[in-house]
Amino acid sequence: MQLEIPLGNGKFTWSQEGASIARSVLDRFFINEACDDEFENTRASRQARLFSDHFPILVEYKEHGLTGVLKAGQVMYLVTS
């Protein structure tokens, strides 16, 4: 079974401003139950966009007490106290 990770900090992942406003959810994130059990508190949040009409998305999770960030296919671990 696939579980969708809810998007925080906004509803849309793409928008175009102009004479008419267009908005859409182009990016969605799914994990399976095994990943949901292994990685605690997985969440996705929309970040501020700078130059594109797409909003960058940050996916964060916890694994064995460490906080990880998944961004552009890279995984980084940050030790938190």
CSV table of N, CA and C in Angstrom, one decimal:
chain,number,residue,atom,x,y,z
A,1,MET,N,0.8,-1.2,0.0
A,1,MET,CA,0.0,0.0,0.0
A,1,MET,C,0.9,1.2,0.0
A,2,GLN,N,0.6,2.2,-0.8
A,2,GLN,CA,1.3,3.4,-0.9
A,2,GLN,C,0.6,4.5,0.0
A,3,LEU,N,1.5,5.3,0.7
A,3,LEU,CA,1.0,6.3,1.5
A,3,LEU,C,1.5,7.7,1.0
A,4,GLU,N,0.6,8.6,0.8
A,4,GLU,CA,1.1,9.9,0.3
A,4,GLU,C,1.6,10.8,1.5
A,5,ILE,N,2.7,11.4,1.3
A,5,ILE,CA,3.3,12.3,2.3
A,5,ILE,C,2.6,13.7,2.1
A,6,PRO,N,1.9,14.2,3.1
A,6,PRO,CA,1.2,15.5,2.9
A,6,PRO,C,2.2,16.6,2.7
A,7,LEU,N,1.8,17.6,1.9
A,7,LEU,CA,2.6,18.7,1.6
A,7,LEU,C,2.3,19.9,2.6
A,8,GLY,N,3.3,20.4,3.3
A,8,GLY,CA,3.1,21.5,4.1
A,8,GLY,C,3.5,22.8,3.5
A,9,ASN,N,3.2,23.9,4.1
A,9,ASN,CA,3.5,25.3,3.6
A,9,ASN,C,2.9,25.6,2.3
A,10,GLY,N,1.8,25.1,2.0
A,10,GLY,CA,1.1,25.5,0.7
A,10,GLY,C,0.5,24.3,0.1
A,11,LYS,N,-0.5,24.6,-0.8
A,11,LYS,CA,-1.3,23.6,-1.4
A,11,LYS,C,-0.7,23.2,-2.8
A,12,PHE,N,-0.2,24.2,-3.5
A,12,PHE,CA,0.3,23.9,-4.9
A,12,PHE,C,1.8,23.9,-5.0
A,13,THR,N,2.3,23.1,-6.0
A,13,THR,CA,3.7,23.0,-6.3
A,13,THR,C,4.2,23.8,-7.5
A,14,TRP,N,3.2,24.3,-8.2
A,14,TRP,CA,3.5,25.1,-9.5
A,14,TRP,C,2.5,26.2,-9.6
A,15,SER,N,2.9,27.4,-10.0
A,15,SER,CA,1.9,28.4,-10.3
A,15,SER,C,2.5,29.4,-11.3
A,16,GLN,N,1.6,30.0,-12.1
A,16,GLN,CA,2.0,31.0,-13.1
A,16,GLN,C,1.1,32.2,-12.9
A,17,GLU,N,1.8,33.3,-12.7
A,17,GLU,CA,1.1,34.6,-12.5
A,17,GLU,C,1.0,35.3,-13.9
A,18,GLY,N,0.1,36.2,-14.0
A,18,GLY,CA,0.0,36.9,-15.3
A,18,GLY,C,-1.5,37.5,-15.4
A,19,ALA,N,-1.9,37.6,-16.6
A,19,ALA,CA,-3.3,38.0,-16.9
A,19,ALA,C,-4.3,37.1,-16.2
A,20,SER,N,-4.0,35.8,-16.2
A,20,SER,CA,-4.8,34.8,-15.5
A,20,SER,C,-3.9,34.0,-14.6
A,21,ILE,N,-4.3,33.6,-13.4
A,21,ILE,CA,-3.5,32.9,-12.5
A,21,ILE,C,-3.8,31.4,-12.7
A,22,ALA,N,-2.8,30.6,-12.8
A,22,ALA,CA,-2.9,29.1,-12.9
A,22,ALA,C,-2.1,28.5,-11.8
A,23,ARG,N,-2.7,27.5,-11.2
A,23,ARG,CA,-2.0,26.8,-10.1
A,23,ARG,C,-2.2,25.3,-10.2
A,24,SER,N,-1.3,24.5,-9.8
A,24,SER,CA,-1.4,23.0,-10.0
A,24,SER,C,-0.5,22.3,-9.0
A,25,VAL,N,-0.9,21.1,-8.7
A,25,VAL,CA,-0.1,20.2,-7.8
A,25,VAL,C,0.6,19.2,-8.8
A,26,LEU,N,1.8,19.5,-9.2
A,26,LEU,CA,2.6,18.7,-10.1
A,26,LEU,C,3.5,17.6,-9.4
A,27,ASP,N,3.8,17.9,-8.1
A,27,ASP,CA,4.7,17.0,-7.4
A,27,ASP,C,4.0,16.4,-6.2
A,28,ARG,N,4.0,15.1,-6.1
A,28,ARG,CA,3.4,14.4,-5.0
A,28,ARG,C,4.5,13.4,-4.5
A,29,PHE,N,4.4,13.0,-3.3
A,29,PHE,CA,5.4,12.1,-2.7
A,29,PHE,C,4.7,10.9,-2.0
A,30,PHE,N,5.2,9.7,-2.3
A,30,PHE,CA,4.6,8.5,-1.8
A,30,PHE,C,5.7,7.6,-1.2
A,31,ILE,N,5.3,6.9,-0.1
A,31,ILE,CA,6.2,5.9,0.5
A,31,ILE,C,5.4,4.7,0.8
A,32,ASN,N,6.0,3.5,0.9
A,32,ASN,CA,5.3,2.3,1.2
A,32,ASN,C,5.2,2.1,2.8
A,33,GLU,N,4.5,1.2,3.2
A,33,GLU,CA,4.3,1.0,4.7
A,33,GLU,C,5.6,0.6,5.4
A,34,ALA,N,6.5,-0.1,4.7
A,34,ALA,CA,7.8,-0.5,5.3
A,34,ALA,C,8.6,0.8,5.6
A,35,CYS,N,8.7,1.7,4.6
A,35,CYS,CA,9.4,3.0,4.8
A,35,CYS,C,8.7,3.8,5.9
A,36,ASP,N,7.4,3.8,5.9
A,36,ASP,CA,6.7,4.6,6.9
A,36,ASP,C,7.1,4.1,8.3
A,37,ASP,N,7.2,2.8,8.5
A,37,ASP,CA,7.6,2.2,9.8
A,37,ASP,C,9.1,2.5,10.1
A,38,GLU,N,9.9,2.5,9.1
A,38,GLU,CA,11.4,2.7,9.3
A,38,GLU,C,11.7,4.2,9.6
A,39,PHE,N,11.1,5.1,8.8
A,39,PHE,CA,11.4,6.5,8.9
A,39,PHE,C,10.2,7.2,9.5
A,40,GLU,N,10.5,7.8,10.7
A,40,GLU,CA,9.5,8.4,11.5
A,40,GLU,C,9.2,9.9,11.0
A,41,ASN,N,8.0,10.3,11.1
A,41,ASN,CA,7.6,11.7,10.9
A,41,ASN,C,8.0,12.2,9.5
A,42,THR,N,7.9,11.4,8.5
A,42,THR,CA,8.3,11.9,7.1
A,42,THR,C,7.3,13.0,6.7
A,43,ARG,N,7.8,14.1,6.3
A,43,ARG,CA,7.0,15.2,5.8
A,43,ARG,C,7.6,15.9,4.7
A,44,ALA,N,6.8,16.5,3.9
A,44,ALA,CA,7.3,17.3,2.7
A,44,ALA,C,6.8,18.8,3.0
A,45,SER,N,7.7,19.7,2.6
A,45,SER,CA,7.3,21.1,2.8
A,45,SER,C,7.7,21.9,1.6
A,46,ARG,N,6.8,22.8,1.1
A,46,ARG,CA,7.1,23.7,0.0
A,46,ARG,C,8.0,24.8,0.4
A,47,GLN,N,9.0,25.0,-0.3
A,47,GLN,CA,10.0,26.1,0.0
A,47,GLN,C,9.7,27.3,-0.9
A,48,ALA,N,10.3,28.4,-0.5
A,48,ALA,CA,10.1,29.7,-1.3
A,48,ALA,C,10.8,29.5,-2.7
A,49,ARG,N,10.1,29.9,-3.7
A,49,ARG,CA,10.7,29.8,-5.0
A,49,ARG,C,11.5,31.1,-5.3
A,50,LEU,N,12.5,31.0,-6.1
A,50,LEU,CA,13.3,32.2,-6.4
A,50,LEU,C,13.2,32.6,-7.9
A,51,PHE,N,13.4,31.7,-8.8
A,51,PHE,CA,13.5,32.0,-10.2
A,51,PHE,C,12.5,31.3,-11.1
A,52,SER,N,12.0,30.2,-10.6
A,52,SER,CA,11.2,29.3,-11.4
A,52,SER,C,9.7,29.4,-11.1
A,53,ASP,N,8.8,28.8,-11.9
A,53,ASP,CA,7.4,28.8,-11.6
A,53,ASP,C,7.1,27.5,-10.7
A,54,HIS,N,8.1,26.7,-10.5
A,54,HIS,CA,8.0,25.5,-9.6
A,54,HIS,C,8.5,25.9,-8.2
A,55,PHE,N,7.8,25.4,-7.2
A,55,PHE,CA,8.3,25.5,-5.8
A,55,PHE,C,9.2,24.4,-5.5
A,56,PRO,N,10.4,24.6,-4.9
A,56,PRO,CA,11.2,23.5,-4.4
A,56,PRO,C,10.5,22.8,-3.3
A,57,ILE,N,10.7,21.5,-3.2
A,57,ILE,CA,10.1,20.7,-2.1
A,57,ILE,C,11.2,20.1,-1.3
A,58,LEU,N,11.1,20.2,0.0
A,58,LEU,CA,12.0,19.6,1.0
A,58,LEU,C,11.3,18.4,1.7
A,59,VAL,N,12.0,17.2,1.6
A,59,VAL,CA,11.4,16.1,2.3
A,59,VAL,C,12.3,15.7,3.5
A,60,GLU,N,11.7,15.7,4.7
A,60,GLU,CA,12.4,15.4,5.9
A,60,GLU,C,11.9,14.2,6.6
A,61,TYR,N,12.8,13.5,7.3
A,61,TYR,CA,12.4,12.3,8.0
A,61,TYR,C,13.3,12.1,9.2
A,62,LYS,N,12.9,11.1,10.1
A,62,LYS,CA,13.7,10.7,11.2
A,62,LYS,C,14.0,9.3,11.1
A,63,GLU,N,15.2,8.9,11.4
A,63,GLU,CA,15.6,7.4,11.4
A,63,GLU,C,16.5,7.2,12.6
A,64,HIS,N,16.1,6.4,13.5
A,64,HIS,CA,16.9,6.0,14.7
A,64,HIS,C,17.4,7.2,15.4
A,65,GLY,N,16.6,8.2,15.6
A,65,GLY,CA,16.9,9.4,16.4
A,65,GLY,C,17.7,10.5,15.6
A,66,LEU,N,18.0,10.2,14.3
A,66,LEU,CA,18.7,11.2,13.5
A,66,LEU,C,17.7,11.8,12.5
A,67,THR,N,17.9,13.1,12.2
A,67,THR,CA,17.0,13.7,11.2
A,67,THR,C,17.7,13.7,9.9
A,68,GLY,N,17.0,13.4,8.9
A,68,GLY,CA,17.6,13.4,7.5
A,68,GLY,C,16.8,14.3,6.6
A,69,VAL,N,17.5,14.8,5.6
A,69,VAL,CA,16.9,15.6,4.6
A,69,VAL,C,17.1,15.0,3.2
A,70,LEU,N,16.1,14.9,2.4
A,70,LEU,CA,16.2,14.4,1.1
A,70,LEU,C,15.9,15.5,0.1
A,71,LYS,N,16.9,15.9,-0.6
A,71,LYS,CA,16.8,17.0,-1.6
A,71,LYS,C,17.5,16.6,-2.8
A,72,ALA,N,16.9,16.7,-3.9
A,72,ALA,CA,17.5,16.4,-5.3
A,72,ALA,C,18.2,15.1,-5.3
A,73,GLY,N,17.6,14.1,-4.7
A,73,GLY,CA,18.2,12.7,-4.8
A,73,GLY,C,19.3,12.5,-3.8
A,74,GLN,N,19.7,13.4,-3.0
A,74,GLN,CA,20.8,13.3,-2.0
A,74,GLN,C,20.2,13.1,-0.6
A,75,VAL,N,20.8,12.2,0.2
A,75,VAL,CA,20.4,12.0,1.5
A,75,VAL,C,21.5,12.5,2.5
A,76,MET,N,21.1,13.4,3.4
A,76,MET,CA,22.1,13.9,4.4
A,76,MET,C,21.5,13.6,5.8
A,77,TYR,N,22.4,13.3,6.7
A,77,TYR,CA,22.0,13.0,8.1
A,77,TYR,C,22.5,14.2,8.9
A,78,LEU,N,21.6,14.7,9.8
A,78,LEU,CA,22.0,15.8,10.7
A,78,LEU,C,21.7,15.2,12.1
A,79,VAL,N,22.7,15.3,13.0
A,79,VAL,CA,22.6,14.9,14.3
A,79,VAL,C,21.9,16.0,15.1
A,80,THR,N,20.8,15.6,15.8
A,80,THR,CA,20.1,16.6,16.6
A,80,THR,C,20.1,16.2,18.0
A,81,SER,N,20.0,17.1,18.9
A,81,SER,CA,20.0,16.8,20.4
A,81,SER,C,18.7,17.0,20.9
